[in-house]
CSV table of C-alpha atoms and ligand atoms in Angstrom, one decimal:
chain,number,residue,atom,x,y,z
G,15,MET,CA,53.6,20.9,21.1
G,16,ASN,CA,50.1,19.5,21.0
G,17,SER,CA,49.3,16.8,18.4
G,18,PHE,CA,47.2,17.6,15.3
G,19,THR,CA,46.1,16.2,11.9
G,20,PHE,CA,46.5,18.4,8.9
G,21,HIS,CA,45.1,17.3,5.5
G,22,ILE,CA,44.2,19.8,2.8
G,23,PRO,CA,43.6,18.1,-0.6
G,24,THR,CA,42.5,21.4,-2.3
G,25,GLU,CA,44.8,22.4,-5.2
G,26,ILE,CA,45.3,26.2,-5.4
G,27,VAL,CA,46.1,28.0,-8.5
G,28,PHE,CA,46.8,31.6,-7.6
G,29,GLY,CA,47.5,34.6,-9.8
G,30,LYS,CA,46.4,36.6,-12.6
G,31,ASP,CA,44.5,34.8,-15.4
G,32,SER,CA,44.4,31.8,-13.2
G,33,GLU,CA,40.8,31.1,-14.2
G,34,SER,CA,41.8,30.2,-17.8
G,35,LEU,CA,43.0,26.8,-16.3
G,36,THR,CA,39.5,26.0,-15.0
G,37,ALA,CA,38.5,23.6,-17.9
G,38,SER,CA,41.8,21.5,-17.4
G,39,LEU,CA,41.4,21.4,-13.7
G,40,VAL,CA,37.8,20.2,-14.0
G,41,ARG,CA,39.0,17.4,-16.3
G,42,LYS,CA,41.9,16.6,-13.9
G,43,TYR,CA,39.4,16.0,-11.0
G,44,GLY,CA,37.1,13.8,-13.1
G,45,GLY,CA,34.5,16.3,-14.4
G,46,SER,CA,32.7,16.0,-17.6
G,47,ARG,CA,29.2,17.4,-17.0
G,48,VAL,CA,29.6,20.5,-14.9
G,49,LEU,CA,26.9,22.4,-13.0
G,50,ILE,CA,28.2,26.0,-12.6
G,51,VAL,CA,26.7,27.7,-9.5
G,52,TYR,CA,26.8,31.5,-9.0
G,53,GLY,CA,25.2,34.3,-7.1
G,54,GLY,CA,23.1,37.3,-7.8
G,55,GLY,CA,24.8,38.4,-11.0
G,56,SER,CA,28.1,40.0,-10.1
G,57,VAL,CA,29.9,37.1,-12.2
G,58,VAL,CA,27.3,38.0,-15.2
G,59,ARG,CA,28.2,41.7,-15.0
G,60,SER,CA,32.0,41.2,-14.9
G,61,GLY,CA,31.8,38.7,-18.0
G,62,LEU,CA,33.6,36.1,-15.8
G,63,LEU,CA,30.6,33.6,-16.2
G,64,GLU,CA,30.7,34.0,-20.1
G,65,LYS,CA,34.5,33.7,-20.2
G,66,VAL,CA,34.3,30.3,-18.3
G,67,CYS,CA,31.4,29.0,-20.3
G,68,ARG,CA,33.3,29.9,-23.6
G,69,GLN,CA,36.4,28.1,-22.2
G,70,PHE,CA,34.2,24.9,-21.4
G,71,GLU,CA,32.8,24.9,-25.1
G,72,GLU,CA,36.2,25.2,-26.5
G,73,ALA,CA,37.3,22.3,-24.4
G,74,GLY,CA,34.4,20.2,-25.2
G,75,LEU,CA,33.1,20.1,-21.6
G,76,GLU,CA,29.3,19.9,-21.0
G,77,TYR,CA,28.0,22.5,-18.6
G,78,ASN,CA,24.6,23.8,-17.2
G,79,THR,CA,24.3,26.9,-15.0
G,80,LEU,CA,22.4,27.6,-11.8
G,81,GLY,CA,22.4,31.3,-10.7
G,82,GLY,CA,20.6,33.1,-7.9
G,83,VAL,CA,22.4,32.1,-4.7
G,84,HIS,CA,21.4,34.5,-2.0
G,85,PRO,CA,24.2,35.9,0.6
G,86,ASN,CA,23.6,33.8,3.8
G,87,PRO,CA,22.5,31.0,1.2
G,88,HIS,CA,19.3,29.1,1.7
G,89,LEU,CA,18.8,25.5,2.2
G,90,GLU,CA,15.7,25.6,-0.1
G,91,PHE,CA,17.7,26.9,-3.1
G,92,ALA,CA,20.3,24.2,-2.4
G,93,ARG,CA,17.6,21.5,-2.5
G,94,GLU,CA,16.6,22.9,-5.9
G,95,GLY,CA,20.0,22.8,-7.1
G,96,VAL,CA,20.2,19.1,-6.1
G,97,LYS,CA,17.1,18.3,-8.2
G,98,LYS,CA,18.6,20.1,-11.1
G,99,ALA,CA,22.1,18.3,-10.8
G,100,LEU,CA,20.4,15.0,-10.6
G,101,ALA,CA,18.0,15.7,-13.5
G,102,TRP,CA,20.8,16.7,-15.7
G,103,GLU,CA,23.2,14.1,-14.4
G,104,ALA,CA,26.0,16.5,-13.3
G,105,ASP,CA,29.3,14.8,-12.3
G,106,PHE,CA,31.0,18.0,-11.1
G,107,ILE,CA,29.9,21.2,-9.4
G,108,LEU,CA,31.8,24.5,-10.2
G,109,ALA,CA,31.2,27.4,-7.8
G,110,ILE,CA,32.0,31.0,-9.2
G,111,GLY,CA,31.6,33.5,-6.4
G,112,GLY,CA,32.1,33.8,-2.6
G,113,GLY,CA,31.3,31.7,0.5
G,114,SER,CA,27.5,31.6,-0.3
G,115,VAL,CA,27.9,30.2,-3.6
G,116,ILE,CA,30.8,27.8,-2.6
G,117,ASP,CA,28.6,26.5,0.3
G,118,THR,CA,25.6,26.0,-2.0
G,119,ALA,CA,27.9,24.0,-4.4
G,120,LYS,CA,29.1,21.8,-1.5
G,121,ALA,CA,25.5,21.2,-0.5
G,122,ILE,CA,24.4,20.4,-4.0
G,123,ALA,CA,27.3,18.0,-4.4
G,124,HIS,CA,26.4,16.1,-1.1
G,125,GLY,CA,22.8,15.9,-2.2
G,126,THR,CA,23.6,14.8,-5.7
G,127,ALA,CA,25.8,12.0,-4.4
G,128,ASN,CA,23.2,11.0,-1.8
G,129,PRO,CA,19.8,11.2,-3.7
G,130,ASP,CA,18.0,9.2,-1.1
G,131,THR,CA,18.8,11.8,1.9
G,132,ASP,CA,17.5,15.2,2.3
G,133,ILE,CA,20.7,17.4,2.6
G,134,TRP,CA,19.6,19.1,5.7
G,135,LYS,CA,19.9,15.8,7.7
G,136,PHE,CA,23.7,16.1,7.3
G,137,TRP,CA,23.7,19.7,8.8
G,138,LEU,CA,21.4,18.4,11.7
G,139,ARG,CA,23.7,15.4,12.3
G,140,GLU,CA,20.7,13.1,11.6
G,141,ALA,CA,22.8,11.5,8.6
G,142,VAL,CA,26.5,11.0,8.3
G,143,LEU,CA,28.1,12.0,5.0
G,144,THR,CA,30.3,9.4,3.4
G,145,LYS,CA,30.5,10.5,-0.2
G,146,THR,CA,30.0,13.6,-2.3
G,147,LEU,CA,30.8,15.0,-5.8
G,148,PRO,CA,33.7,16.8,-6.6
G,149,VAL,CA,33.6,20.7,-6.2
G,150,GLY,CA,35.7,23.2,-7.9
G,151,VAL,CA,35.9,27.0,-7.1
G,152,ILE,CA,36.7,30.3,-8.9
G,153,LEU,CA,36.9,32.7,-6.1
G,154,THR,CA,35.6,36.2,-6.4
G,155,ILE,CA,35.9,37.5,-2.8
G,156,ALA,CA,38.3,37.1,0.0
G,157,ALA,CA,36.3,36.3,3.1
G,158,ALA,CA,34.8,33.0,4.2
G,159,GLY,CA,37.7,30.8,3.4
G,160,SER,CA,35.3,28.3,2.0
G,161,GLU,CA,37.5,27.7,-0.9
G,162,MET,CA,39.8,25.6,1.5
G,163,SER,CA,37.7,24.9,4.4
G,164,ASP,CA,36.0,21.8,5.7
G,165,SER,CA,32.8,23.8,6.4
G,166,ALA,CA,29.6,24.8,4.6
G,167,VAL,CA,26.7,27.0,6.2
G,168,LEU,CA,23.2,27.1,5.2
G,169,THR,CA,20.0,28.9,6.5
G,170,ASP,CA,16.8,27.0,6.5
G,171,MET,CA,14.3,29.8,6.0
G,172,GLU,CA,11.4,27.8,7.4
G,173,SER,CA,12.9,27.4,10.7
G,174,GLY,CA,15.2,30.5,10.7
G,175,VAL,CA,18.2,28.1,11.6
G,176,LYS,CA,21.7,29.0,10.3
G,177,ARG,CA,23.9,26.0,10.7
G,178,GLY,CA,27.4,24.7,9.6
G,179,LEU,CA,28.5,21.4,8.7
G,180,GLY,CA,32.1,20.3,9.1
G,181,THR,CA,33.4,17.4,7.2
G,182,PRO,CA,36.4,16.6,5.1
G,183,PHE,CA,34.1,16.1,2.3
G,184,ASN,CA,33.5,19.9,2.2
G,185,ARG,CA,37.2,20.5,0.9
G,186,PRO,CA,36.9,21.4,-2.7
G,187,ALA,CA,39.1,19.7,-5.3
G,188,PHE,CA,40.5,23.0,-6.5
G,189,ALA,CA,40.3,26.7,-6.1
G,190,VAL,CA,41.3,29.3,-8.6
G,191,MET,CA,42.2,32.5,-7.2
G,192,ASN,CA,42.8,35.4,-9.3
G,193,PRO,CA,43.0,38.7,-7.1
G,194,GLU,CA,41.8,40.7,-10.2
G,195,LEU,CA,38.4,39.0,-10.1
G,196,THR,CA,37.8,40.8,-6.7
G,197,TYR,CA,38.4,44.4,-8.2
G,198,THR,CA,34.6,44.8,-8.6
G,199,LEU,CA,33.9,44.4,-4.9
G,200,PRO,CA,32.3,47.1,-3.0
G,201,ALA,CA,34.1,48.5,-0.1
G,202,TYR,CA,31.6,47.2,2.3
G,203,GLN,CA,32.0,43.6,1.1
G,204,ILE,CA,35.9,43.9,1.3
G,205,ALA,CA,35.6,45.2,4.9
G,206,CYS,CA,33.0,42.3,5.8
G,207,GLY,CA,35.7,40.0,4.2
G,208,THR,CA,38.5,41.3,6.3
G,209,VAL,CA,36.6,40.9,9.4
G,210,ASP,CA,35.7,37.4,8.7
G,211,ILE,CA,39.4,36.5,7.9
G,212,MET,CA,40.5,38.2,11.2
G,213,MET,CA,37.7,36.2,13.0
G,214,HIS,CA,38.7,32.9,11.6
G,215,THR,CA,42.1,33.4,13.0
G,216,MET,CA,40.8,34.9,16.3
G,217,ASP,CA,38.3,32.2,17.0
G,218,ARG,CA,41.1,29.8,16.8
G,219,TYR,CA,43.9,32.0,18.6
G,220,PHE,CA,41.6,32.5,21.6
G,221,ASN,CA,41.4,28.9,22.9
G,222,PRO,CA,42.2,27.3,26.3
G,223,ASP,CA,45.0,25.0,25.0
G,224,THR,CA,47.6,27.1,23.3
G,225,THR,CA,51.1,25.6,23.3
G,226,ASN,CA,52.2,25.5,19.6
G,227,GLN,CA,54.4,28.3,19.1
G,228,LEU,CA,54.5,28.3,15.4
G,229,THR,CA,50.7,28.2,15.3
G,230,ASP,CA,50.3,31.2,17.4
G,231,GLU,CA,53.1,33.1,15.4
G,232,LEU,CA,51.3,32.1,12.0
G,233,ALA,CA,48.0,33.4,13.4
G,234,GLU,CA,49.6,36.8,14.6
G,235,ALA,CA,51.3,37.3,11.2
G,236,LEU,CA,48.0,36.6,9.4
G,237,LEU,CA,46.2,39.0,11.5
G,238,ARG,CA,48.8,41.7,11.0
G,239,THR,CA,48.7,41.1,7.2
G,240,ALA,CA,44.9,41.1,7.1
G,241,ILE,CA,44.7,44.4,9.1
G,242,HIS,CA,47.2,46.1,7.0
G,243,ASN,CA,45.9,45.2,3.5
G,244,GLY,CA,42.3,45.4,4.6
G,245,SER,CA,42.8,49.2,5.3
G,246,ILE,CA,44.4,49.6,1.8
G,247,ALA,CA,41.8,47.4,0.0
G,248,VAL,CA,38.7,49.2,1.3
G,249,LYS,CA,40.2,52.5,-0.1
G,250,ASN,CA,41.2,51.0,-3.5
G,251,SER,CA,39.8,47.7,-4.6
G,252,ARG,CA,42.2,47.6,-7.5
G,253,ASP,CA,45.4,47.5,-5.4
G,254,TYR,CA,46.7,44.0,-6.6
G,255,GLY,CA,49.0,43.7,-3.7
G,256,ALA,CA,46.4,44.3,-1.0
G,257,MET,CA,43.8,42.2,-2.7
G,258,SER,CA,46.3,39.3,-3.2
G,259,GLU,CA,47.3,39.3,0.4
G,260,LEU,CA,43.8,39.4,1.6
G,261,MET,CA,42.8,36.4,-0.8
G,262,TRP,CA,45.5,34.2,0.4
G,263,CYS,CA,44.9,35.4,4.0
G,264,SER,CA,41.2,34.3,3.6
G,265,SER,CA,42.2,30.7,2.6
G,266,LEU,CA,44.8,30.4,5.3
G,267,SER,CA,42.6,31.8,8.0
G,268,HIS,CA,40.2,29.0,7.8
G,269,ASN,CA,41.8,25.9,6.4
G,270,GLY,CA,43.0,24.9,9.8
G,271,LEU,CA,46.6,26.1,9.7
G,272,THR,CA,46.1,28.9,12.2
G,273,GLY,CA,44.6,26.6,14.7
G,274,LEU,CA,46.7,23.4,14.7
G,275,GLY,CA,47.1,21.8,18.1
G,276,GLY,CA,44.5,24.0,19.8
G,277,LYS,CA,40.8,23.8,20.3
G,278,LYS,CA,38.5,25.9,18.3
G,279,ASP,CA,36.4,28.6,20.1
G,280,PHE,CA,34.0,30.1,17.4
G,281,ALA,CA,31.6,31.6,20.0
G,282,PRO,CA,31.7,34.9,18.1
G,283,HIS,CA,30.7,33.0,15.0
G,284,GLN,CA,27.8,31.4,16.7
G,285,LEU,CA,26.6,34.6,18.2
G,286,GLY,CA,27.0,36.2,14.7
G,287,HIS,CA,25.1,33.4,12.9
G,288,GLU,CA,22.1,33.9,15.1
G,289,LEU,CA,22.1,37.5,14.0
G,290,SER,CA,22.6,36.7,10.3
G,291,ALA,CA,19.8,34.2,10.5
G,292,ARG,CA,17.4,36.6,12.0
G,293,PHE,CA,18.2,40.0,10.5
G,294,ASP,CA,19.8,38.7,7.2
G,295,VAL,CA,23.0,40.9,7.9
G,296,ALA,CA,26.3,40.2,6.2
G,297,HIS,CA,28.4,37.6,8.0
G,298,GLY,CA,31.5,39.9,8.6
G,299,ALA,CA,29.3,42.6,9.8
G,300,SER,CA,27.6,40.2,12.3
G,301,LEU,CA,30.9,39.2,13.7
G,302,SER,CA,32.2,42.8,14.2
G,303,ALA,CA,29.1,43.7,15.9
G,304,ILE,CA,29.4,41.1,18.6
G,305,TRP,CA,33.3,40.6,18.9
G,306,GLY,CA,34.0,43.5,21.4
G,307,ALA,CA,31.0,42.4,23.7
G,308,TRP,CA,32.3,38.7,23.6
G,309,ALA,CA,36.0,39.7,24.3
G,310,ARG,CA,35.1,42.1,27.2
G,311,TYR,CA,33.0,39.3,28.8
G,312,VAL,CA,35.6,36.5,28.5
G,313,TYR,CA,39.0,38.2,28.6
G,314,LYS,CA,39.4,37.6,32.3
G,315,THR,CA,39.5,33.8,31.6
G,316,ASP,CA,43.1,34.3,30.2
G,317,VAL,CA,44.3,38.0,30.6
G,318,ALA,CA,47.7,37.0,29.4
G,319,ARG,CA,46.5,35.7,26.2
G,320,PHE,CA,44.7,39.1,25.4
G,321,GLY,CA,47.9,40.9,26.6
G,322,ARG,CA,49.9,38.8,24.0
G,323,PHE,CA,47.2,39.6,21.2
G,324,ALA,CA,47.5,43.2,22.1
G,325,ALA,CA,51.3,43.3,21.9
G,326,ASN,CA,51.9,41.0,18.9
G,327,VAL,CA,49.0,42.1,16.8
G,328,TRP,CA,48.6,45.7,17.8
G,329,GLY,CA,52.0,46.6,19.0
G,330,LEU,CA,50.3,47.7,22.2
G,331,ARG,CA,51.7,47.3,25.9
G,332,GLY,CA,50.0,48.6,28.9
G,333,ALA,CA,50.8,49.4,32.4
G,334,SER,CA,49.5,46.2,33.5
G,335,GLU,CA,48.5,42.8,31.7
G,336,GLU,CA,44.9,43.8,32.2
G,337,ALA,CA,45.4,47.3,30.8
G,338,ALA,CA,47.1,45.8,27.8
G,339,ALA,CA,44.4,43.3,27.2
G,340,ILE,CA,41.7,46.1,27.3
G,341,ALA,CA,43.8,48.1,25.0
G,342,GLY,CA,43.9,45.4,22.3
G,343,ILE,CA,40.2,44.9,22.4
G,344,HIS,CA,39.8,48.6,22.1
G,345,ALA,CA,42.2,48.6,19.1
G,346,THR,CA,40.4,45.8,17.5
G,347,GLU,CA,37.0,47.7,17.7
G,348,GLU,CA,38.6,51.0,16.5
G,349,TYR,CA,39.9,49.1,13.6
G,350,PHE,CA,36.5,47.6,12.6
G,351,GLY,CA,35.2,51.2,12.8
G,352,SER,CA,37.9,52.6,10.7
G,353,ILE,CA,37.0,50.1,7.8
G,354,GLY,CA,33.3,50.8,8.0
G,355,MET,CA,32.3,47.9,10.1
G,356,PRO,CA,29.7,47.8,13.1
G,357,THR,CA,30.7,47.3,16.7
G,358,ASN,CA,27.2,47.0,18.1
G,359,PHE,CA,23.5,46.5,17.1
G,360,SER,CA,23.0,50.2,16.3
G,361,THR,CA,25.8,50.4,13.7
G,362,LEU,CA,24.9,47.1,12.4
G,363,GLY,CA,21.6,48.5,11.5
G,364,ILE,CA,19.3,46.3,13.5
G,365,GLY,CA,18.6,48.9,16.1
G,366,ILE,CA,18.1,48.3,19.9
G,367,GLN,CA,16.4,45.0,20.3
G,368,PRO,CA,13.9,44.0,23.1
G,369,GLU,CA,14.8,41.7,26.0
G,370,GLU,CA,12.8,38.8,24.4
G,371,VAL,CA,14.7,39.0,21.3
G,372,LEU,CA,18.0,38.8,23.1
G,373,ARG,CA,16.8,35.7,24.8
G,374,GLU,CA,15.7,34.0,21.7
G,375,LEU,CA,19.0,34.6,20.2
G,376,ALA,CA,20.8,33.2,23.1
G,377,LEU,CA,18.6,30.1,23.1
G,378,GLY,CA,19.3,29.7,19.3
G,379,CYS,CA,23.0,29.7,19.9
G,380,THR,CA,22.6,26.7,22.3
G,381,TYR,CA,20.6,24.9,19.8
G,382,HIS,CA,17.6,25.0,22.1
G,383,ARG,CA,19.6,24.0,25.3
G,384,THR,CA,21.2,21.0,23.7
G,385,ARG,CA,24.8,22.3,23.9
G,386,LYS,CA,27.2,25.0,25.3
G,387,VAL,CA,29.0,27.3,23.1
G,388,GLY,CA,32.9,28.2,22.7
G,389,SER,CA,36.0,26.8,24.4
G,390,PHE,CA,38.0,29.8,25.5
G,391,GLN,CA,35.4,30.3,28.0
G,392,VAL,CA,32.6,27.7,27.8
G,393,LEU,CA,29.4,29.8,27.4
G,394,GLU,CA,25.8,29.0,28.8
G,395,GLU,CA,22.5,30.5,27.6
G,396,SER,CA,22.8,33.1,30.4
G,397,ASP,CA,26.3,34.1,29.2
G,398,LEU,CA,25.1,34.4,25.7
G,399,TYR,CA,22.4,36.5,26.9
G,400,GLU,CA,24.7,38.8,28.6
G,401,ILE,CA,26.9,39.3,25.5
G,402,TYR,CA,24.1,40.2,23.3
G,403,LYS,CA,22.9,42.7,25.9
G,404,ALA,CA,26.3,44.3,26.0
G,405,ALA,CA,26.3,44.7,22.1
G,406,ASN,CA,22.6,46.0,22.2
G,407,CYS,CA,23.5,49.7,22.1
Z,30,NZQ,O1,25.8,37.3,-5.4
Z,30,NZQ,P1,26.6,38.1,-6.2
Z,30,NZQ,O2,26.1,39.0,-7.2
Z,30,NZQ,O3,27.9,37.4,-6.8
Z,30,NZQ,O4,27.2,39.2,-5.2
Z,30,NZQ,C1,28.0,38.9,-3.9
Z,30,NZQ,C2,27.2,39.1,-2.7
Z,30,NZQ,O5,26.3,40.1,-2.8
Z,30,NZQ,C3,29.1,39.8,-3.8
Z,30,NZQ,N1,30.3,39.5,-4.6
Z,30,NZQ,C4,31.1,38.4,-4.6
Z,30,NZQ,N2,32.2,38.6,-5.3
Z,30,NZQ,C5,31.9,39.7,-6.0
Z,30,NZQ,C6,30.8,40.5,-5.5
Z,30,NZQ,N3,30.5,41.6,-6.0
Z,30,NZQ,C7,31.3,42.2,-6.9
Z,30,NZQ,N4,32.4,41.8,-7.2
Z,30,NZQ,C8,32.7,40.5,-6.8
Z,30,NZQ,N5,34.0,40.0,-7.3
Z,30,NZQ,O6,29.3,39.9,-2.5
Z,30,NZQ,C9,28.3,39.5,-1.8
Z,30,NZQ,C10,28.5,38.5,-0.5
Z,30,NZQ,O7,28.9,37.3,-1.1
Z,30,NZQ,P2,29.0,36.1,-0.2
Z,30,NZQ,O8,29.4,34.8,-1.1
Z,30,NZQ,O9,27.8,35.8,0.6
Z,30,NZQ,O10,30.2,36.5,0.8
Z,30,NZQ,P3,31.3,35.6,1.7
Z,30,NZQ,O11,32.3,35.1,0.9
Z,30,NZQ,O12,31.4,36.4,2.7
Z,30,NZQ,O13,30.3,34.4,2.2
Z,30,NZQ,C11,29.5,34.6,3.2
Z,30,NZQ,C12,28.7,33.1,3.6
Z,30,NZQ,O14,29.8,32.2,3.8
Z,30,NZQ,C13,29.4,31.8,5.3
Z,30,NZQ,C14,28.7,32.9,5.8
Z,30,NZQ,O15,28.1,32.3,7.0
Z,30,NZQ,C15,27.8,33.4,4.7
Z,30,NZQ,O16,26.8,32.5,4.7
Z,30,NZQ,N6,30.7,31.2,5.8
Z,30,NZQ,C16,31.2,29.9,5.2
Z,30,NZQ,C17,32.2,29.4,5.8
Z,30,NZQ,C18,32.9,28.2,5.3
Z,30,NZQ,N7,32.1,27.4,4.4
Z,30,NZQ,O17,33.9,27.6,5.7
Z,30,NZQ,C19,32.9,30.0,6.9
Z,30,NZQ,C20,32.5,31.4,7.4
Z,30,NZQ,O18,32.8,31.5,8.7
Z,30,NZQ,C21,31.1,31.7,7.1
Z,30,NZQ,O19,30.2,31.2,8.2
Z,31,ZN,ZN1,33.3,33.4,9.2
């Protein structure tokens, strides 16, 4: 078995009505002046925000609110959030929403704890984060896994750069997860979430150093569970069983568990981030649109791994290892299609792109030729270009 470190300090409170414990959780983790961050209004319409505010009033907790986080959240908005948190002297940030809201809350927490450093410097690795404020989460969508992850992703609208920051300071103090809070999700967002959950698992599963049996088996079980319940959930968002399974899959897919002992790949994520930054497409959709092209480009690096994926995730065996590998890729794309997710640029809705755009996307993936991408197969700019080209139909 390969060695690993696993430290997830996030307290999870899962189940019906779990949000009623939010005030006591905030107190437990040292909050007394809480900045509540939320998105474009779904938590206002559902009544969740009001419910939490009332709970805080009854508990004697001071709070202020900051709504309007955009999906694929903007750096500029997070900077405004830092100003607000500092002016109001917040000591705790509560995110009510999905990955975009949680990542904005994380950024605000970092900026508030480090008022002399522009937050983007942490994302650009020009400054090292050594402290932050506690962040709590009430999750309303199973997708990004940010509720337990060590990551936060922002887009700088000025430069068009979408970038993630990985640090233990990104792990929230607690996450409240009531699957009933996801009942109001549109089918499209549930499907995007299902893809993202799968991809967090697959971006770890496909790596060059896979020797930990339990890690692999956990990943395969998680994929089968997400696939099964994703199909049910897109048809009926009020199916408690399916929404529960997806919600827990979301957290476990990206808290590190499914990749222990292996190297992360995350090339499809990087390819997708460039698409989201340029075309503002939903994160999950950007991933399904590129994954098939990536898989077909790299599978020969380890055909047996793709064969195992086909057998243990899709129950497929081929006449040869290669036939099985191809069948597994095909089944994954078919599945994406069956839940309404794109598998190329046309179905993503961005249309066929000219060659110069493909070249710019590939260049962006390499952070302007300062790095290579992925680990399953290490990709150079020319490889990334070929993958975009294959998806450009
Ligand atoms: O903004 P509101 O009105 O709340 O609507 C949101 C938004 O339009 C809506 N929504 C959320 N919960 C809802 C709901 N609508 C109805 N009922 C509910 N219960 O869903 C839309 C998408 O929300 P968003 O937060 O953007 O979704 P998601 O959780 O997929 O997050 C995506 C962002 O997370 C990043 C992505 O790149 C993207 O920016 N990621 C963050 C990661 C991390 N921090 O670990 C890892 C991921 O790989 C990912 O990169
Ligand atoms: Zn993701």
